[in-house]
Coordinates of C-alpha atoms in Angstrom, one line a residue:
A280 CA -69.5 20.2 -88.9
E281 CA -72.6 20.4 -86.8
Y282 CA -70.5 20.3 -83.6
M283 CA -68.4 23.2 -84.8
G284 CA -71.5 25.2 -85.3
G285 CA -72.4 24.5 -81.7
V286 CA -69.0 25.8 -80.6
D287 CA -69.4 29.0 -82.6
S288 CA -72.9 29.5 -81.3
A289 CA -71.6 29.0 -77.7
K290 CA -68.9 31.6 -78.4
E291 CA -71.5 34.1 -79.7
N292 CA -73.6 33.5 -76.6
V293 CA -70.6 34.1 -74.3
S294 CA -69.7 37.2 -76.2
K295 CA -73.3 38.5 -75.9
L296 CA -73.3 37.7 -72.2
F297 CA -70.0 39.4 -71.7
S298 CA -71.2 42.5 -73.4
K299 CA -74.4 42.7 -71.3
V300 CA -72.5 42.1 -68.0
T301 CA -69.5 44.4 -68.6
G302 CA -71.2 47.0 -70.9
Q303 CA -68.3 46.5 -73.3
E304 CA -68.6 45.4 -76.9
K305 CA -65.3 43.4 -77.0
E306 CA -64.9 39.7 -76.8
P307 CA -63.1 38.1 -73.9
T308 CA -59.4 38.0 -74.6
I309 CA -57.1 35.0 -74.3
W310 CA -56.0 36.5 -70.9
D311 CA -59.6 36.4 -69.8
E312 CA -60.0 32.8 -70.9
M313 CA -56.8 31.8 -69.1
Q314 CA -58.1 33.3 -65.9
T315 CA -61.3 31.4 -66.2
N316 CA -59.8 28.0 -67.3
L317 CA -56.3 28.0 -65.8
C318 CA -56.9 29.7 -62.5
P319 CA -59.6 27.8 -60.6
S320 CA -61.2 29.3 -57.6
L321 CA -59.7 28.1 -54.3
T322 CA -61.3 28.4 -50.8
K323 CA -59.7 30.8 -48.4
T324 CA -58.4 27.8 -46.4
Q325 CA -56.8 26.2 -49.5
R326 CA -55.2 29.5 -50.4
L327 CA -53.8 29.8 -46.9
Y328 CA -52.5 26.3 -46.9
G329 CA -50.8 26.8 -50.3
F330 CA -49.3 30.1 -49.2
V331 CA -47.9 28.7 -45.9
I332 CA -46.6 25.5 -47.5
C333 CA -44.8 27.3 -50.3
L334 CA -43.5 30.0 -48.0
V335 CA -42.2 27.6 -45.4
L336 CA -40.6 25.3 -48.1
G337 CA -39.0 28.3 -49.7
I338 CA -37.5 29.4 -46.4
I339 CA -36.3 25.9 -45.6
L340 CA -34.5 25.6 -49.0
S341 CA -33.0 29.1 -48.5
V342 CA -31.7 28.1 -45.0
L343 CA -30.3 24.8 -46.4
G344 CA -28.6 27.0 -49.0
Y345 CA -27.0 29.1 -46.2
I346 CA -25.9 25.9 -44.5
T347 CA -24.2 24.7 -47.6
L348 CA -22.5 28.2 -48.0
L349 CA -21.1 27.8 -44.4
M350 CA -19.7 24.4 -45.6
G351 CA -18.0 26.2 -48.5
N352 CA -20.2 24.9 -51.3
I353 CA -21.2 28.1 -53.0
V354 CA -22.8 26.4 -56.1
S355 CA -25.2 24.4 -53.9
F356 CA -26.0 27.6 -52.0
A357 CA -26.8 29.4 -55.2
V358 CA -29.1 26.6 -56.4
L359 CA -30.9 26.0 -53.1
Y360 CA -31.2 29.8 -52.4
T361 CA -32.6 30.4 -55.9
I362 CA -35.1 27.6 -55.8
G363 CA -36.2 28.8 -52.3
N364 CA -36.8 32.2 -53.8
I365 CA -38.8 30.9 -56.7
I366 CA -41.0 28.8 -54.3
G367 CA -41.2 31.6 -51.8
I368 CA -42.4 34.2 -54.3
S369 CA -44.8 31.7 -55.8
S370 CA -46.5 31.5 -52.4
S371 CA -48.1 34.9 -52.8
A372 CA -49.9 33.6 -56.0
F373 CA -52.0 31.5 -53.6
I374 CA -53.2 34.7 -51.9
A375 CA -53.7 36.9 -55.0
G376 CA -54.3 34.2 -57.5
P377 CA -51.8 33.2 -60.1
C378 CA -53.1 35.5 -62.9
N379 CA -53.4 38.5 -60.6
Q380 CA -49.9 37.8 -59.3
L381 CA -48.5 37.8 -62.9
K382 CA -50.5 41.0 -63.7
S383 CA -49.2 42.6 -60.6
M384 CA -45.6 41.5 -61.2
F385 CA -45.7 42.9 -64.8
N386 CA -47.5 46.1 -63.8
E387 CA -45.7 49.1 -65.4
K388 CA -44.4 50.2 -62.0
R389 CA -42.5 47.0 -61.3
R390 CA -42.0 45.5 -64.7
I391 CA -38.3 46.3 -64.9
A392 CA -37.7 45.0 -61.4
T393 CA -39.5 41.8 -62.3
I394 CA -37.7 41.2 -65.5
I395 CA -34.3 41.8 -63.8
Y396 CA -35.2 39.5 -61.0
I397 CA -36.4 36.6 -63.3
L398 CA -33.2 37.1 -65.4
A399 CA -31.1 37.0 -62.3
I400 CA -32.8 33.8 -61.2
I401 CA -32.2 32.2 -64.6
L402 CA -28.6 33.4 -64.9
T403 CA -27.8 32.3 -61.3
L404 CA -28.9 28.7 -62.2
I405 CA -27.1 28.8 -65.5
V406 CA -23.9 30.0 -63.8
A407 CA -24.2 27.4 -61.0
F408 CA -24.9 24.4 -63.3
V409 CA -22.8 25.3 -66.3
T410 CA -19.7 27.2 -64.9
S411 CA -19.8 26.2 -61.3
Q412 CA -17.7 29.3 -60.6
P413 CA -18.2 30.4 -57.0
G414 CA -17.3 34.0 -57.7
L415 CA -19.9 34.3 -60.5
C416 CA -22.5 32.5 -58.3
I417 CA -22.0 35.1 -55.6
I418 CA -22.3 38.0 -58.0
M419 CA -25.5 36.5 -59.4
I420 CA -26.9 36.0 -55.9
I421 CA -26.1 39.6 -55.1
I422 CA -27.9 40.8 -58.3
Q423 CA -30.8 38.5 -57.5
W424 CA -31.0 39.8 -53.9
C425 CA -30.9 43.5 -55.1
A426 CA -33.5 42.8 -57.7
L427 CA -35.8 41.1 -55.1
I428 CA -35.4 44.1 -52.8
W429 CA -36.3 46.4 -55.6
Y430 CA -39.3 44.3 -56.5
I431 CA -40.5 44.2 -52.9
L432 CA -40.1 47.9 -52.5
S433 CA -42.0 48.6 -55.7
Y434 CA -45.2 47.5 -53.8
N435 CA -44.7 50.5 -51.5
R436 CA -46.1 53.9 -52.3
F437 CA -42.5 55.3 -52.8
E438 CA -41.6 56.2 -56.3
F439 CA -38.4 54.8 -57.8

């Protein structure tokens, strides 16, 4: 019981410090705690390495997917291309930070594009693994590609 009192006291101190630093009277949200606890600081060099490794790996998987497409294996193409996209888009989280990346992805301006893109990724994998129907895989890849283009363009100043 004494330990729990110490935790409550620590929470009160953090809350007071937060109020003094920010000038706000609210306590840190779960989101604020996640940023502190789940998103540790990386050096610029570590961020750059993570970015480059994920980007290169994503490109390699996408290229391997295109090779399997040329060999006539559309399902393997859909899987490799999709996993390549996931890893490739994850690379930018190393530059912006994972929490900032998620905040940016679900910003009001690009929320719909992000949701459609994520759904297209999930549905592509489901279609590839469950149905193995090449035509549906191609349709899902086209939807995924269009959603990715929409998502990328949402970072420009153009209004959609």
